Amino acid sequence: MSWDDEFDLIRSYVKRRMRELERELESAFNFMYTFPLGAPPYGPSLDEPLHEIYLTDKECVVIIDVPLLDQTSITVEAEEGKLRIEGRTRRTIKANEIGYRLMEREISRYYKELSIPVECNVSEMSYSFRNGRIVIRMPKIEKT
Amino acid sequence: MPQVKNEEEIEGVVFQEYDELELASPSFLVVGFPDAGLVGGISISHIIRELNPAEVGGIDIPRLSPPIVFVRDGEAKPPIKLFKKGNMLLVASEMPLPPGVIQMFSYALLEYARRRRVDYVIGITGLGIGERVNKERPLVYAAYSGEKIKKIIGEKKIQLFNEGAILGPFAIFLKEARRFRLDTIVLLAETFPELPDPEAASAAIEVLSKIIDTKISIEKLLEEAEYIRLRNKEIMKQTARMMSQVGKSAEAQPSLLYT
């Protein structure tokens, strides 16, 4: 084997590695230009409401977004660091009424289970309902 | 796609106009994207419904992945639309901007505004705060760049965003406005960060009405708020993922320099 052959081998190895590196970099940064079409393949979960958790010095506040919920049907339960919220909508809402196309589904109830992020005294939990949002408040357990 | 009369590519962003586009002075470019509480997106969508502006163009970002067009009544249109009503041009986006296109898109939009001789750029966005849960009526603050808009803010008694950082496209608008000879104001409405918030959008629209001296009713927006929230649940989830990449939640935190 001549020196030229050796250099050719090195050149082709370097080229191959460069292409691999380029591909790795591209896939690593691809999210930067990617629009997140995040709905699961079986469609969005219409009956699972959005939620937010807000922590103050003294309490943990959980906000559950439940538009068109029937206020009289709300169930909120907490045990072993988990929160469970359930309720019926004021009427059955068909998916096409709220802009979903080609989907024969409807919403008649909400159901949500989530972990409470800090230690709270759930026996003192309270909740209120306003403008289609359930606001659950739990006092935090102060660590001594 | 609709017939395009004029097409310009700026910084890799394609602007298409379906008709001659002339704006009377003083002219406004009103921009809102889906972001915190979807305040920008819901506001723009409501303004379009109330004022019934003409769809005069569209904006495409060819680098966006996956490639996307929106189809209405069979006709394909770019994901970002341009509407015109009187002296106001509205930019309506059906999707949140991925972090990688924020820079190129923002600079391109400012350059486009300059070329169309826009006087004022108005951004509408949400300021995500936990305290929103305790407020029936969210407050709206303004951040600005430029002397003409400063005067308007004073005259209309708009509350200023005293201190904090602004992230995303509106940061570029505010930073670079002077270079493009544009006066810019960004309206920040207090909102739930990751829940659609039509009430916050309505508060932002009220302030916008004052600036542009045009009455925009918010009655329907408040009446239909619960339907709007239900309808926008999925886009809120997608937007929340985008915002976490941009660090949008840092806007309400105190800054290091407090002199």
PDB file of C-alpha atoms in Angstrom, chain B:
ATOM      1  CA  MET B   1     -52.643  29.849  -2.485  1.00  0.00           C
ATOM      2  CA  PRO B   2     -54.270  33.260  -3.155  1.00  0.00           C
ATOM      3  CA  GLN B   3     -52.921  35.240  -6.108  1.00  0.00           C
ATOM      4  CA  VAL B   4     -49.820  37.096  -4.985  1.00  0.00           C
ATOM      5  CA  LYS B   5     -49.275  40.637  -6.300  1.00  0.00           C
ATOM      6  CA  ASN B   6     -46.074  41.359  -4.462  1.00  0.00           C
ATOM      7  CA  GLU B   7     -43.543  39.052  -2.840  1.00  0.00           C
ATOM      8  CA  GLU B   8     -40.470  40.017  -0.844  1.00  0.00           C
ATOM      9  CA  GLU B   9     -37.945  37.829   0.918  1.00  0.00           C
ATOM     10  CA  ILE B  10     -36.344  39.417   3.970  1.00  0.00           C
ATOM     11  CA  GLU B  11     -33.851  37.507   6.149  1.00  0.00           C
ATOM     12  CA  GLY B  12     -35.182  34.202   4.810  1.00  0.00           C
ATOM     13  CA  VAL B  13     -38.798  35.126   5.593  1.00  0.00           C
ATOM     14  CA  VAL B  14     -41.218  35.455   2.676  1.00  0.00           C
ATOM     15  CA  PHE B  15     -43.808  38.263   2.727  1.00  0.00           C
ATOM     16  CA  GLN B  16     -46.643  37.941   0.219  1.00  0.00           C
ATOM     17  CA  GLU B  17     -49.222  40.622  -0.514  1.00  0.00           C
ATOM     18  CA  TYR B  18     -52.481  39.822  -2.306  1.00  0.00           C
ATOM     19  CA  ASP B  19     -53.199  43.453  -3.133  1.00  0.00           C
ATOM     20  CA  GLU B  20     -51.569  46.885  -3.199  1.00  0.00           C
ATOM     21  CA  LEU B  21     -50.801  47.773   0.389  1.00  0.00           C
ATOM     22  CA  GLU B  22     -50.930  51.404   1.445  1.00  0.00           C
ATOM     23  CA  LEU B  23     -51.402  52.597   4.989  1.00  0.00           C
ATOM     24  CA  ALA B  24     -52.682  56.025   6.012  1.00  0.00           C
ATOM     25  CA  SER B  25     -50.672  57.895   8.617  1.00  0.00           C
ATOM     26  CA  PRO B  26     -50.327  57.384  11.558  1.00  0.00           C
ATOM     27  CA  SER B  27     -50.031  53.701  10.756  1.00  0.00           C
ATOM     28  CA  PHE B  28     -49.912  50.813  13.219  1.00  0.00           C
ATOM     29  CA  LEU B  29     -48.583  47.274  12.937  1.00  0.00           C
ATOM     30  CA  VAL B  30     -50.275  45.151  15.613  1.00  0.00           C
ATOM     31  CA  VAL B  31     -48.590  41.837  16.390  1.00  0.00           C
ATOM     32  CA  GLY B  32     -49.571  38.988  18.701  1.00  0.00           C
ATOM     33  CA  PHE B  33     -48.371  35.398  18.843  1.00  0.00           C
ATOM     34  CA  PRO B  34     -49.601  32.485  20.896  1.00  0.00           C
ATOM     35  CA  ASP B  35     -47.562  32.863  24.102  1.00  0.00           C
ATOM     36  CA  ALA B  36     -48.211  33.155  27.862  1.00  0.00           C
ATOM     37  CA  GLY B  37     -51.961  32.649  28.415  1.00  0.00           C
ATOM     38  CA  LEU B  38     -52.315  32.832  24.608  1.00  0.00           C
ATOM     39  CA  VAL B  39     -52.916  36.545  25.226  1.00  0.00           C
ATOM     40  CA  GLY B  40     -51.406  37.706  21.924  1.00  0.00           C
ATOM     41  CA  GLY B  41     -53.134  35.056  19.810  1.00  0.00           C
ATOM     42  CA  ILE B  42     -56.573  35.415  21.422  1.00  0.00           C
ATOM     43  CA  SER B  43     -56.362  39.238  21.231  1.00  0.00           C
ATOM     44  CA  ILE B  44     -55.502  39.319  17.536  1.00  0.00           C
ATOM     45  CA  SER B  45     -58.126  36.699  16.737  1.00  0.00           C
ATOM     46  CA  HIS B  46     -60.794  38.748  18.556  1.00  0.00           C
ATOM     47  CA  ILE B  47     -59.750  42.013  16.888  1.00  0.00           C
ATOM     48  CA  ILE B  48     -60.093  40.301  13.501  1.00  0.00           C
ATOM     49  CA  ARG B  49     -63.569  39.063  14.415  1.00  0.00           C
ATOM     50  CA  GLU B  50     -64.697  42.457  15.681  1.00  0.00           C
ATOM     51  CA  LEU B  51     -63.223  44.761  13.047  1.00  0.00           C
ATOM     52  CA  ASN B  52     -63.547  42.404  10.068  1.00  0.00           C
ATOM     53  CA  PRO B  53     -60.310  43.522   8.367  1.00  0.00           C
ATOM     54  CA  ALA B  54     -59.345  42.433   4.852  1.00  0.00           C
ATOM     55  CA  GLU B  55     -56.820  39.615   4.514  1.00  0.00           C
ATOM     56  CA  VAL B  56     -54.133  41.308   2.463  1.00  0.00           C
ATOM     57  CA  GLY B  57     -51.185  38.926   2.673  1.00  0.00           C
ATOM     58  CA  GLY B  58     -49.305  36.178   4.373  1.00  0.00           C
ATOM     59  CA  ILE B  59     -45.899  35.425   5.823  1.00  0.00           C
ATOM     60  CA  ASP B  60     -44.055  32.156   5.341  1.00  0.00           C
ATOM     61  CA  ILE B  61     -40.922  30.858   7.025  1.00  0.00           C
ATOM     62  CA  PRO B  62     -39.604  28.203   4.617  1.00  0.00           C
ATOM     63  CA  ARG B  63     -37.109  26.922   7.200  1.00  0.00           C
ATOM     64  CA  LEU B  64     -39.893  25.866   9.568  1.00  0.00           C
ATOM     65  CA  SER B  65     -40.147  22.149  10.196  1.00  0.00           C
ATOM     66  CA  PRO B  66     -42.374  20.292   9.540  1.00  0.00           C
ATOM     67  CA  PRO B  67     -43.415  22.393   6.516  1.00  0.00           C
ATOM     68  CA  ILE B  68     -46.902  23.704   7.269  1.00  0.00           C
ATOM     69  CA  VAL B  69     -49.763  25.490   5.483  1.00  0.00           C
ATOM     70  CA  PHE B  70     -53.206  26.216   6.845  1.00  0.00           C
ATOM     71  CA  VAL B  71     -56.181  25.383   4.674  1.00  0.00           C
ATOM     72  CA  ARG B  72     -59.522  27.171   4.852  1.00  0.00           C
ATOM     73  CA  ASP B  73     -62.376  26.350   2.474  1.00  0.00           C
ATOM     74  CA  GLY B  74     -59.942  24.273   0.468  1.00  0.00           C
ATOM     75  CA  GLU B  75     -57.481  27.114  -0.077  1.00  0.00           C
ATOM     76  CA  ALA B  76     -53.950  26.816   1.295  1.00  0.00           C
ATOM     77  CA  LYS B  77     -52.549  29.840   3.071  1.00  0.00           C
ATOM     78  CA  PRO B  78     -49.276  30.629   4.850  1.00  0.00           C
ATOM     79  CA  PRO B  79     -49.228  29.992   8.618  1.00  0.00           C
ATOM     80  CA  ILE B  80     -48.945  33.695   9.421  1.00  0.00           C
ATOM     81  CA  LYS B  81     -51.526  36.073   7.948  1.00  0.00           C
ATOM     82  CA  LEU B  82     -51.608  39.805   7.310  1.00  0.00           C
ATOM     83  CA  PHE B  83     -54.857  41.741   7.727  1.00  0.00           C
ATOM     84  CA  LYS B  84     -55.563  45.413   7.077  1.00  0.00           C
ATOM     85  CA  LYS B  85     -58.190  47.758   8.442  1.00  0.00           C
ATOM     86  CA  GLY B  86     -57.800  51.499   7.834  1.00  0.00           C
ATOM     87  CA  ASN B  87     -54.376  52.521   9.061  1.00  0.00           C
ATOM     88  CA  MET B  88     -53.789  49.263  10.936  1.00  0.00           C
ATOM     89  CA  LEU B  89     -51.952  46.159   9.745  1.00  0.00           C
ATOM     90  CA  LEU B  90     -52.438  43.042  11.858  1.00  0.00           C
ATOM     91  CA  VAL B  91     -50.081  40.060  12.014  1.00  0.00           C
ATOM     92  CA  ALA B  92     -51.958  36.910  13.018  1.00  0.00           C
ATOM     93  CA  SER B  93     -50.094  33.692  13.671  1.00  0.00           C
ATOM     94  CA  GLU B  94     -51.838  30.336  14.017  1.00  0.00           C
ATOM     95  CA  MET B  95     -48.834  28.858  15.792  1.00  0.00           C
ATOM     96  CA  PRO B  96     -46.226  29.808  18.377  1.00  0.00           C
ATOM     97  CA  LEU B  97     -42.852  30.771  16.932  1.00  0.00           C
ATOM     98  CA  PRO B  98     -40.199  28.051  17.419  1.00  0.00           C
ATOM     99  CA  PRO B  99     -37.128  29.493  19.222  1.00  0.00           C
ATOM    100  CA  GLY B 100     -34.901  29.021  16.165  1.00  0.00           C
ATOM    101  CA  VAL B 101     -36.940  31.356  13.969  1.00  0.00           C
ATOM    102  CA  ILE B 102     -37.654  34.123  16.500  1.00  0.00           C
ATOM    103  CA  GLN B 103     -34.567  36.149  15.528  1.00  0.00           C
ATOM    104  CA  MET B 104     -34.904  35.936  11.751  1.00  0.00           C
ATOM    105  CA  PHE B 105     -38.666  36.491  11.868  1.00  0.00           C
ATOM    106  CA  SER B 106     -38.508  39.487  14.208  1.00  0.00           C
ATOM    107  CA  TYR B 107     -35.797  41.294  12.231  1.00  0.00           C
ATOM    108  CA  ALA B 108     -37.624  40.523   8.982  1.00  0.00           C
ATOM    109  CA  LEU B 109     -40.921  41.871  10.339  1.00  0.00           C
ATOM    110  CA  LEU B 110     -39.258  45.081  11.551  1.00  0.00           C
ATOM    111  CA  GLU B 111     -37.640  45.578   8.146  1.00  0.00           C
ATOM    112  CA  TYR B 112     -40.981  44.901   6.436  1.00  0.00           C
ATOM    113  CA  ALA B 113     -42.656  47.472   8.737  1.00  0.00           C
ATOM    114  CA  ARG B 114     -39.966  50.000   7.853  1.00  0.00           C
ATOM    115  CA  ARG B 115     -40.413  49.386   4.121  1.00  0.00           C
ATOM    116  CA  ARG B 116     -44.199  49.836   4.461  1.00  0.00           C
ATOM    117  CA  ARG B 117     -43.615  53.104   6.366  1.00  0.00           C
ATOM    118  CA  VAL B 118     -45.325  51.908   9.535  1.00  0.00           C
ATOM    119  CA  ASP B 119     -45.211  54.528  12.316  1.00  0.00           C
ATOM    120  CA  TYR B 120     -45.918  52.401  15.386  1.00  0.00           C
ATOM    121  CA  VAL B 121     -45.377  48.705  16.128  1.00  0.00           C
ATOM    122  CA  ILE B 122     -47.669  47.398  18.865  1.00  0.00           C
ATOM    123  CA  GLY B 123     -47.011  43.997  20.415  1.00  0.00           C
ATOM    124  CA  ILE B 124     -49.570  42.225  22.575  1.00  0.00           C
ATOM    125  CA  THR B 125     -48.322  39.545  24.949  1.00  0.00           C
ATOM    126  CA  GLY B 126     -48.968  37.857  28.280  1.00  0.00           C
ATOM    127  CA  LEU B 127     -47.026  38.373  31.476  1.00  0.00           C
ATOM    128  CA  GLY B 128     -47.353  35.044  33.257  1.00  0.00           C
ATOM    129  CA  ILE B 129     -47.714  35.482  37.021  1.00  0.00           C
ATOM    130  CA  GLY B 130     -48.953  33.129  39.751  1.00  0.00           C
ATOM    131  CA  GLU B 131     -50.832  36.012  41.387  1.00  0.00           C
ATOM    132  CA  ARG B 132     -53.240  36.053  38.450  1.00  0.00           C
ATOM    133  CA  VAL B 133     -55.343  33.528  40.367  1.00  0.00           C
ATOM    134  CA  ASN B 134     -56.235  36.231  42.914  1.00  0.00           C
ATOM    135  CA  LYS B 135     -57.188  38.891  40.365  1.00  0.00           C
ATOM    136  CA  GLU B 136     -60.591  39.271  38.771  1.00  0.00           C
ATOM    137  CA  ARG B 137     -59.304  41.874  36.310  1.00  0.00           C
ATOM    138  CA  PRO B 138     -55.678  41.508  35.194  1.00  0.00           C
ATOM    139  CA  LEU B 139     -53.550  44.630  34.826  1.00  0.00           C
ATOM    140  CA  VAL B 140     -51.845  45.641  31.587  1.00  0.00           C
ATOM    141  CA  TYR B 141     -48.396  47.222  31.518  1.00  0.00           C
ATOM    142  CA  ALA B 142     -46.505  48.878  28.681  1.00  0.00           C
ATOM    143  CA  ALA B 143     -42.845  48.742  27.682  1.00  0.00           C
ATOM    144  CA  TYR B 144     -41.835  51.109  24.906  1.00  0.00           C
ATOM    145  CA  SER B 145     -39.098  52.432  22.712  1.00  0.00           C
ATOM    146  CA  GLY B 146     -39.366  55.831  20.999  1.00  0.00           C
ATOM    147  CA  GLU B 147     -40.351  59.392  21.877  1.00  0.00           C
ATOM    148  CA  LYS B 148     -43.645  59.548  19.930  1.00  0.00           C
ATOM    149  CA  ILE B 149     -45.054  56.478  21.661  1.00  0.00           C
ATOM    150  CA  LYS B 150     -43.787  57.720  25.021  1.00  0.00           C
ATOM    151  CA  LYS B 151     -45.955  60.817  24.547  1.00  0.00           C
ATOM    152  CA  ILE B 152     -49.013  58.684  23.717  1.00  0.00           C
ATOM    153  CA  ILE B 153     -48.434  56.504  26.797  1.00  0.00           C
ATOM    154  CA  GLY B 154     -48.384  59.640  28.953  1.00  0.00           C
ATOM    155  CA  GLU B 155     -51.503  61.111  27.321  1.00  0.00           C
ATOM    156  CA  LYS B 156     -53.502  57.875  27.597  1.00  0.00           C
ATOM    157  CA  LYS B 157     -52.252  57.200  31.141  1.00  0.00           C
ATOM    158  CA  ILE B 158     -51.053  53.681  30.390  1.00  0.00           C
ATOM    159  CA  GLN B 159     -49.305  51.939  33.262  1.00  0.00           C
ATOM    160  CA  LEU B 160     -45.613  51.274  32.626  1.00  0.00           C
ATOM    161  CA  PHE B 161     -43.857  47.927  33.073  1.00  0.00           C
ATOM    162  CA  ASN B 162     -41.525  49.216  35.752  1.00  0.00           C
ATOM    163  CA  GLU B 163     -38.814  46.625  35.842  1.00  0.00           C
ATOM    164  CA  GLY B 164     -38.133  43.188  34.431  1.00  0.00           C
ATOM    165  CA  ALA B 165     -36.894  41.369  31.367  1.00  0.00           C
ATOM    166  CA  ILE B 166     -38.849  40.746  28.185  1.00  0.00           C
ATOM    167  CA  LEU B 167     -38.007  37.648  26.183  1.00  0.00           C
ATOM    168  CA  GLY B 168     -38.797  36.479  22.683  1.00  0.00           C
ATOM    169  CA  PRO B 169     -39.713  38.458  19.554  1.00  0.00           C
ATOM    170  CA  PHE B 170     -40.886  41.512  21.499  1.00  0.00           C
ATOM    171  CA  ALA B 171     -37.437  41.855  23.056  1.00  0.00           C
ATOM    172  CA  ILE B 172     -36.056  42.313  19.539  1.00  0.00           C
ATOM    173  CA  PHE B 173     -38.853  44.744  18.653  1.00  0.00           C
ATOM    174  CA  LEU B 174     -38.013  46.917  21.658  1.00  0.00           C
ATOM    175  CA  LYS B 175     -34.235  46.668  21.288  1.00  0.00           C
ATOM    176  CA  GLU B 176     -34.066  47.343  17.583  1.00  0.00           C
ATOM    177  CA  ALA B 177     -36.997  49.703  17.032  1.00  0.00           C
ATOM    178  CA  ARG B 178     -34.821  52.825  16.860  1.00  0.00           C
ATOM    179  CA  ARG B 179     -32.494  51.272  14.290  1.00  0.00           C
ATOM    180  CA  PHE B 180     -35.512  50.664  12.039  1.00  0.00           C
ATOM    181  CA  ARG B 181     -36.915  54.149  12.825  1.00  0.00           C
ATOM    182  CA  LEU B 182     -40.023  52.613  14.388  1.00  0.00           C
ATOM    183  CA  ASP B 183     -41.748  53.515  17.643  1.00  0.00           C
ATOM    184  CA  THR B 184     -42.644  50.353  19.513  1.00  0.00           C
ATOM    185  CA  ILE B 185     -44.913  49.545  22.422  1.00  0.00           C
ATOM    186  CA  VAL B 186     -45.408  46.118  23.958  1.00  0.00           C
ATOM    187  CA  LEU B 187     -48.547  45.580  26.035  1.00  0.00           C
ATOM    188  CA  LEU B 188     -48.055  42.963  28.730  1.00  0.00           C
ATOM    189  CA  ALA B 189     -51.251  41.643  30.307  1.00  0.00           C
ATOM    190  CA  GLU B 190     -51.050  39.722  33.559  1.00  0.00           C
ATOM    191  CA  THR B 191     -52.077  36.157  32.817  1.00  0.00           C
ATOM    192  CA  PHE B 192     -52.032  32.526  33.849  1.00  0.00           C
ATOM    193  CA  PRO B 193     -48.765  31.388  32.236  1.00  0.00           C
ATOM    194  CA  GLU B 194     -50.034  28.075  30.867  1.00  0.00           C
ATOM    195  CA  LEU B 195     -53.822  28.441  30.771  1.00  0.00           C
ATOM    196  CA  PRO B 196     -55.627  30.254  27.942  1.00  0.00           C
ATOM    197  CA  ASP B 197     -56.760  33.585  29.364  1.00  0.00           C
ATOM    198  CA  PRO B 198     -59.363  35.500  27.304  1.00  0.00           C
ATOM    199  CA  GLU B 199     -59.958  37.870  30.244  1.00  0.00           C
ATOM    200  CA  ALA B 200     -56.301  38.965  30.056  1.00  0.00           C
ATOM    201  CA  ALA B 201     -56.660  39.362  26.280  1.00  0.00           C
ATOM    202  CA  SER B 202     -59.725  41.565  26.808  1.00  0.00           C
ATOM    203  CA  ALA B 203     -57.755  43.792  29.201  1.00  0.00           C
ATOM    204  CA  ALA B 204     -54.967  44.136  26.604  1.00  0.00           C
ATOM    205  CA  ILE B 205     -57.496  44.993  23.872  1.00  0.00           C
ATOM    206  CA  GLU B 206     -58.951  47.780  26.007  1.00  0.00           C
ATOM    207  CA  VAL B 207     -55.518  49.400  26.257  1.00  0.00           C
ATOM    208  CA  LEU B 208     -54.892  48.873  22.538  1.00  0.00           C
ATOM    209  CA  SER B 209     -58.221  50.605  21.757  1.00  0.00           C
ATOM    210  CA  LYS B 210     -56.979  53.685  23.605  1.00  0.00           C
ATOM    211  CA  ILE B 211     -53.681  53.769  21.702  1.00  0.00           C
ATOM    212  CA  ILE B 212     -55.164  53.403  18.232  1.00  0.00           C
ATOM    213  CA  ASP B 213     -58.264  55.498  19.031  1.00  0.00           C
ATOM    214  CA  THR B 214     -60.585  52.763  17.756  1.00  0.00           C
ATOM    215  CA  LYS B 215     -63.375  51.223  19.800  1.00  0.00           C
ATOM    216  CA  ILE B 216     -63.062  47.416  19.927  1.00  0.00           C
ATOM    217  CA  SER B 217     -65.880  45.747  21.870  1.00  0.00           C
ATOM    218  CA  ILE B 218     -64.753  42.986  24.246  1.00  0.00           C
ATOM    219  CA  GLU B 219     -68.277  41.858  25.131  1.00  0.00           C
ATOM    220  CA  LYS B 220     -68.284  38.734  22.930  1.00  0.00           C
ATOM    221  CA  LEU B 221     -64.788  37.800  24.042  1.00  0.00           C
ATOM    222  CA  LEU B 222     -65.884  37.724  27.678  1.00  0.00           C
ATOM    223  CA  GLU B 223     -69.198  36.040  26.875  1.00  0.00           C
ATOM    224  CA  GLU B 224     -67.507  33.251  24.964  1.00  0.00           C
ATOM    225  CA  ALA B 225     -64.419  33.036  27.164  1.00  0.00           C
ATOM    226  CA  GLU B 226     -65.081  29.470  28.312  1.00  0.00           C
ATOM    227  CA  TYR B 227     -65.574  28.195  24.729  1.00  0.00           C
ATOM    228  CA  ILE B 228     -62.409  30.000  23.654  1.00  0.00           C
ATOM    229  CA  ARG B 229     -60.467  28.305  26.456  1.00  0.00           C
ATOM    230  CA  LEU B 230     -61.806  24.889  25.530  1.00  0.00           C
ATOM    231  CA  ARG B 231     -61.055  25.438  21.860  1.00  0.00           C
ATOM    232  CA  ASN B 232     -57.481  26.550  22.504  1.00  0.00           C
ATOM    233  CA  LYS B 233     -56.437  23.842  24.950  1.00  0.00           C
ATOM    234  CA  GLU B 234     -54.147  21.974  22.545  1.00  0.00           C
ATOM    235  CA  ILE B 235     -52.445  25.087  21.167  1.00  0.00           C
ATOM    236  CA  MET B 236     -51.858  26.208  24.773  1.00  0.00           C
ATOM    237  CA  LYS B 237     -50.044  22.911  25.474  1.00  0.00           C
ATOM    238  CA  GLN B 238     -47.868  23.321  22.355  1.00  0.00           C
ATOM    239  CA  THR B 239     -47.185  26.959  23.232  1.00  0.00           C
ATOM    240  CA  ALA B 240     -46.217  26.073  26.810  1.00  0.00           C
ATOM    241  CA  ARG B 241     -43.560  23.705  25.451  1.00  0.00           C
ATOM    242  CA  MET B 242     -42.188  26.482  23.230  1.00  0.00           C
ATOM    243  CA  MET B 243     -42.190  29.008  26.072  1.00  0.00           C
ATOM    244  CA  SER B 244     -40.162  26.716  28.307  1.00  0.00           C
ATOM    245  CA  GLN B 245     -37.462  26.675  25.607  1.00  0.00           C
ATOM    246  CA  VAL B 246     -37.427  30.479  25.368  1.00  0.00           C
ATOM    247  CA  GLY B 247     -37.456  30.956  29.166  1.00  0.00           C
ATOM    248  CA  LYS B 248     -40.602  33.103  29.040  1.00  0.00           C
ATOM    249  CA  SER B 249     -41.349  32.472  32.720  1.00  0.00           C
ATOM    250  CA  ALA B 250     -38.384  34.677  33.686  1.00  0.00           C
ATOM    251  CA  GLU B 251     -40.179  37.904  32.719  1.00  0.00           C
ATOM    252  CA  ALA B 252     -41.813  38.548  36.085  1.00  0.00           C
ATOM    253  CA  GLN B 253     -38.711  37.886  38.151  1.00  0.00           C
ATOM    254  CA  PRO B 254     -36.691  40.786  39.628  1.00  0.00           C
ATOM    255  CA  SER B 255     -33.622  41.897  37.731  1.00  0.00           C
ATOM    256  CA  LEU B 256     -30.079  41.889  39.055  1.00  0.00           C
ATOM    257  CA  LEU B 257     -29.553  45.629  38.547  1.00  0.00           C
ATOM    258  CA  TYR B 258     -31.911  47.644  40.715  1.00  0.00           C
ATOM    259  CA  THR B 259     -30.351  51.126  40.605  1.00  0.00           C
TER     260      THR B 259
END
